[in-house]
Amino acid sequence: MAPEARRKRTWDPYVTPQWEPPSVVIDEDDYLFDRLDEGDLNCLRRGVTLGMLHEYDVEYRHDEGLVARDEAYNCIYLGWNIRLSADDENGEVYMQYITDDMTSRPDRWSVVEDDDGGFEAHLLVPEEETFEYQDTDSDNYMEVDLD
């Protein structure tokens, strides 16, 4: 039996990720001098670092999650939260993994090509990893006293 046949998925198909609450608690006072707007703070609450925010022009959209742009300004939809390794301050290692993943595991991605040669890529997740949250209003971020 070929290795590819043995690795056939045994779980549910990949689906578009659903909204999930922020995964990181931040202290907004730590960013007073960085001139960040509420959208930028939402990105930080979802695992993006300041370096990645600027390097990949990441934005948060309530209905679509985190959206990064590569050097060709293609839109890459990353879901609602990401997890970077501690030494990946600008998200470069993560984005290289994402780029490699699009090629090596295309079933995990929904890619739409533009007429001008660009693309829009949406990360997909196993259906079993999705969860229906009761409150989908991410703008009501719970404030936590960090003192």
PDB file of C-alpha atoms in Angstrom:
ATOM      1  CA  MET A   1       0.000   0.000   0.000  1.00  0.00           C
ATOM      2  CA  ALA A   2       1.367   3.438  -0.943  1.00  0.00           C
ATOM      3  CA  PRO A   3       2.184   5.796   1.978  1.00  0.00           C
ATOM      4  CA  GLU A   4      -0.306   8.329   0.612  1.00  0.00           C
ATOM      5  CA  ALA A   5      -3.128   5.781   0.869  1.00  0.00           C
ATOM      6  CA  ARG A   6      -2.260   4.930   4.476  1.00  0.00           C
ATOM      7  CA  ARG A   7      -2.353   8.586   5.465  1.00  0.00           C
ATOM      8  CA  LYS A   8      -5.885   9.069   4.231  1.00  0.00           C
ATOM      9  CA  ARG A   9      -7.945  11.215   6.572  1.00  0.00           C
ATOM     10  CA  THR A  10     -10.166   9.355   8.998  1.00  0.00           C
ATOM     11  CA  TRP A  11     -11.796  12.458  10.514  1.00  0.00           C
ATOM     12  CA  ASP A  12     -14.432  14.838   9.251  1.00  0.00           C
ATOM     13  CA  PRO A  13     -13.709  16.984   6.224  1.00  0.00           C
ATOM     14  CA  TYR A  14     -12.105  20.389   6.498  1.00  0.00           C
ATOM     15  CA  VAL A  15     -14.474  23.322   6.899  1.00  0.00           C
ATOM     16  CA  THR A  16     -14.274  27.079   7.263  1.00  0.00           C
ATOM     17  CA  PRO A  17     -13.332  27.952  10.850  1.00  0.00           C
ATOM     18  CA  GLN A  18     -15.945  29.642  13.024  1.00  0.00           C
ATOM     19  CA  TRP A  19     -15.657  32.625  15.314  1.00  0.00           C
ATOM     20  CA  GLU A  20     -13.927  31.961  18.604  1.00  0.00           C
ATOM     21  CA  PRO A  21     -13.084  34.270  21.496  1.00  0.00           C
ATOM     22  CA  PRO A  22      -9.651  35.882  21.842  1.00  0.00           C
ATOM     23  CA  SER A  23      -6.936  33.576  23.168  1.00  0.00           C
ATOM     24  CA  VAL A  24      -4.501  36.108  24.663  1.00  0.00           C
ATOM     25  CA  VAL A  25      -4.984  38.553  27.529  1.00  0.00           C
ATOM     26  CA  ILE A  26      -3.135  41.807  26.930  1.00  0.00           C
ATOM     27  CA  ASP A  27      -2.618  44.904  29.029  1.00  0.00           C
ATOM     28  CA  GLU A  28      -3.501  47.823  26.761  1.00  0.00           C
ATOM     29  CA  ASP A  29      -1.262  50.082  28.887  1.00  0.00           C
ATOM     30  CA  ASP A  30       1.734  48.169  27.502  1.00  0.00           C
ATOM     31  CA  TYR A  31       0.928  49.594  24.061  1.00  0.00           C
ATOM     32  CA  LEU A  32       0.196  53.251  24.861  1.00  0.00           C
ATOM     33  CA  PHE A  33       3.043  54.560  22.693  1.00  0.00           C
ATOM     34  CA  ASP A  34       2.568  52.186  19.764  1.00  0.00           C
ATOM     35  CA  ARG A  35      -0.365  54.122  18.242  1.00  0.00           C
ATOM     36  CA  LEU A  36      -2.569  51.080  17.949  1.00  0.00           C
ATOM     37  CA  ASP A  37      -6.250  51.258  17.177  1.00  0.00           C
ATOM     38  CA  GLU A  38      -8.882  48.839  18.477  1.00  0.00           C
ATOM     39  CA  GLY A  39      -8.437  46.592  15.415  1.00  0.00           C
ATOM     40  CA  ASP A  40      -4.716  46.274  16.130  1.00  0.00           C
ATOM     41  CA  LEU A  41      -5.420  45.420  19.781  1.00  0.00           C
ATOM     42  CA  ASN A  42      -7.890  42.762  18.631  1.00  0.00           C
ATOM     43  CA  CYS A  43      -5.085  41.198  16.556  1.00  0.00           C
ATOM     44  CA  LEU A  44      -2.787  41.142  19.595  1.00  0.00           C
ATOM     45  CA  ARG A  45      -5.558  39.497  21.650  1.00  0.00           C
ATOM     46  CA  ARG A  46      -5.684  36.750  19.039  1.00  0.00           C
ATOM     47  CA  GLY A  47      -1.988  35.827  19.057  1.00  0.00           C
ATOM     48  CA  VAL A  48      -0.454  38.291  16.591  1.00  0.00           C
ATOM     49  CA  THR A  49       2.704  40.099  17.726  1.00  0.00           C
ATOM     50  CA  LEU A  50       3.497  43.760  17.018  1.00  0.00           C
ATOM     51  CA  GLY A  51       6.195  42.637  14.576  1.00  0.00           C
ATOM     52  CA  MET A  52       3.786  40.403  12.671  1.00  0.00           C
ATOM     53  CA  LEU A  53       1.077  43.062  12.751  1.00  0.00           C
ATOM     54  CA  HIS A  54       3.347  45.424  10.824  1.00  0.00           C
ATOM     55  CA  GLU A  55       5.316  42.916   8.720  1.00  0.00           C
ATOM     56  CA  TYR A  56       2.209  41.208   7.296  1.00  0.00           C
ATOM     57  CA  ASP A  57      -0.302  44.070   7.582  1.00  0.00           C
ATOM     58  CA  VAL A  58      -2.536  41.832   9.713  1.00  0.00           C
ATOM     59  CA  GLU A  59      -6.057  42.947  10.450  1.00  0.00           C
ATOM     60  CA  TYR A  60      -8.934  41.459  12.398  1.00  0.00           C
ATOM     61  CA  ARG A  61     -12.394  41.210  10.865  1.00  0.00           C
ATOM     62  CA  HIS A  62     -15.178  40.064  13.162  1.00  0.00           C
ATOM     63  CA  ASP A  63     -16.831  37.928  10.468  1.00  0.00           C
ATOM     64  CA  GLU A  64     -13.622  36.589   8.868  1.00  0.00           C
ATOM     65  CA  GLY A  65     -10.972  36.486  11.587  1.00  0.00           C
ATOM     66  CA  LEU A  66      -7.306  37.376  11.136  1.00  0.00           C
ATOM     67  CA  VAL A  67      -6.213  38.361   7.655  1.00  0.00           C
ATOM     68  CA  ALA A  68      -2.512  38.628   6.769  1.00  0.00           C
ATOM     69  CA  ARG A  69      -0.934  39.795   3.531  1.00  0.00           C
ATOM     70  CA  ASP A  70       2.170  38.315   1.999  1.00  0.00           C
ATOM     71  CA  GLU A  71       4.865  40.222   0.082  1.00  0.00           C
ATOM     72  CA  ALA A  72       2.707  40.114  -3.074  1.00  0.00           C
ATOM     73  CA  TYR A  73      -0.225  41.471  -1.017  1.00  0.00           C
ATOM     74  CA  ASN A  74      -2.253  38.270  -1.336  1.00  0.00           C
ATOM     75  CA  CYS A  75      -4.840  37.884   1.445  1.00  0.00           C
ATOM     76  CA  ILE A  76      -4.362  34.896   3.734  1.00  0.00           C
ATOM     77  CA  TYR A  77      -7.195  34.190   6.161  1.00  0.00           C
ATOM     78  CA  LEU A  78      -5.794  32.544   9.304  1.00  0.00           C
ATOM     79  CA  GLY A  79      -8.893  31.884  11.408  1.00  0.00           C
ATOM     80  CA  TRP A  80      -9.688  33.706  14.664  1.00  0.00           C
ATOM     81  CA  ASN A  81      -6.579  32.887  16.755  1.00  0.00           C
ATOM     82  CA  ILE A  82      -3.002  31.911  15.995  1.00  0.00           C
ATOM     83  CA  ARG A  83      -0.165  30.582  18.124  1.00  0.00           C
ATOM     84  CA  LEU A  84       3.383  31.682  17.390  1.00  0.00           C
ATOM     85  CA  SER A  85       6.481  30.121  18.874  1.00  0.00           C
ATOM     86  CA  ALA A  86       8.186  32.279  21.495  1.00  0.00           C
ATOM     87  CA  ASP A  87      11.132  33.083  19.217  1.00  0.00           C
ATOM     88  CA  ASP A  88       8.974  34.092  16.215  1.00  0.00           C
ATOM     89  CA  GLU A  89       8.587  37.774  17.076  1.00  0.00           C
ATOM     90  CA  ASN A  90       7.629  38.976  13.590  1.00  0.00           C
ATOM     91  CA  GLY A  91       5.612  35.907  12.537  1.00  0.00           C
ATOM     92  CA  GLU A  92       8.047  34.999   9.768  1.00  0.00           C
ATOM     93  CA  VAL A  93       8.401  31.353  10.826  1.00  0.00           C
ATOM     94  CA  TYR A  94       4.625  31.019  11.171  1.00  0.00           C
ATOM     95  CA  MET A  95       3.928  32.580   7.774  1.00  0.00           C
ATOM     96  CA  GLN A  96       6.558  30.352   6.127  1.00  0.00           C
ATOM     97  CA  TYR A  97       4.821  27.350   7.697  1.00  0.00           C
ATOM     98  CA  ILE A  98       1.489  28.640   6.344  1.00  0.00           C
ATOM     99  CA  THR A  99       2.954  29.105   2.849  1.00  0.00           C
ATOM    100  CA  ASP A 100       4.461  25.605   2.906  1.00  0.00           C
ATOM    101  CA  ASP A 101       1.183  24.165   4.235  1.00  0.00           C
ATOM    102  CA  MET A 102      -0.765  25.624   1.299  1.00  0.00           C
ATOM    103  CA  THR A 103       1.480  23.648  -1.052  1.00  0.00           C
ATOM    104  CA  SER A 104       1.900  20.429   0.916  1.00  0.00           C
ATOM    105  CA  ARG A 105      -1.682  20.111   2.214  1.00  0.00           C
ATOM    106  CA  PRO A 106      -3.973  21.884  -0.260  1.00  0.00           C
ATOM    107  CA  ASP A 107      -7.024  20.109   1.214  1.00  0.00           C
ATOM    108  CA  ARG A 108      -6.624  22.370   4.276  1.00  0.00           C
ATOM    109  CA  TRP A 109      -7.028  25.504   2.149  1.00  0.00           C
ATOM    110  CA  SER A 110      -9.650  27.168   0.020  1.00  0.00           C
ATOM    111  CA  VAL A 111      -7.744  29.246  -2.530  1.00  0.00           C
ATOM    112  CA  VAL A 112      -9.355  31.597  -5.010  1.00  0.00           C
ATOM    113  CA  GLU A 113      -7.120  33.062  -7.696  1.00  0.00           C
ATOM    114  CA  ASP A 114      -7.662  36.600  -9.023  1.00  0.00           C
ATOM    115  CA  ASP A 115      -7.568  37.636 -12.652  1.00  0.00           C
ATOM    116  CA  ASP A 116      -4.362  39.593 -11.958  1.00  0.00           C
ATOM    117  CA  GLY A 117      -2.389  36.553 -10.755  1.00  0.00           C
ATOM    118  CA  GLY A 118      -2.925  37.074  -7.030  1.00  0.00           C
ATOM    119  CA  PHE A 119      -4.923  34.903  -4.670  1.00  0.00           C
ATOM    120  CA  GLU A 120      -7.018  34.788  -1.553  1.00  0.00           C
ATOM    121  CA  ALA A 121      -6.399  31.773   0.701  1.00  0.00           C
ATOM    122  CA  HIS A 122      -8.638  30.625   3.558  1.00  0.00           C
ATOM    123  CA  LEU A 123      -7.315  28.197   6.163  1.00  0.00           C
ATOM    124  CA  LEU A 124      -9.719  25.316   6.776  1.00  0.00           C
ATOM    125  CA  VAL A 125      -9.979  23.242   9.950  1.00  0.00           C
ATOM    126  CA  PRO A 126     -11.267  19.735  10.706  1.00  0.00           C
ATOM    127  CA  GLU A 127     -15.004  19.955  11.328  1.00  0.00           C
ATOM    128  CA  GLU A 128     -14.548  18.218  14.666  1.00  0.00           C
ATOM    129  CA  GLU A 129     -12.442  21.171  15.890  1.00  0.00           C
ATOM    130  CA  THR A 130     -15.196  23.746  15.404  1.00  0.00           C
ATOM    131  CA  PHE A 131     -17.311  24.869  18.325  1.00  0.00           C
ATOM    132  CA  GLU A 132     -20.490  26.937  18.436  1.00  0.00           C
ATOM    133  CA  TYR A 133     -19.945  29.783  20.890  1.00  0.00           C
ATOM    134  CA  GLN A 134     -23.026  31.353  22.465  1.00  0.00           C
ATOM    135  CA  ASP A 135     -21.716  34.923  22.415  1.00  0.00           C
ATOM    136  CA  THR A 136     -20.191  35.815  19.065  1.00  0.00           C
ATOM    137  CA  ASP A 137     -19.557  39.447  19.896  1.00  0.00           C
ATOM    138  CA  SER A 138     -15.762  39.627  20.085  1.00  0.00           C
ATOM    139  CA  ASP A 139     -15.930  43.379  20.615  1.00  0.00           C
ATOM    140  CA  ASN A 140     -17.089  42.691  24.186  1.00  0.00           C
ATOM    141  CA  TYR A 141     -13.621  41.626  25.267  1.00  0.00           C
ATOM    142  CA  MET A 142     -13.532  40.877  28.977  1.00  0.00           C
ATOM    143  CA  GLU A 143     -11.207  43.231  30.798  1.00  0.00           C
ATOM    144  CA  VAL A 144      -8.868  41.487  33.192  1.00  0.00           C
ATOM    145  CA  ASP A 145      -7.015  43.215  36.010  1.00  0.00           C
ATOM    146  CA  LEU A 146      -3.368  42.353  35.385  1.00  0.00           C
ATOM    147  CA  ASP A 147      -2.004  43.910  38.579  1.00  0.00           C
TER     148      ASP A 147
END
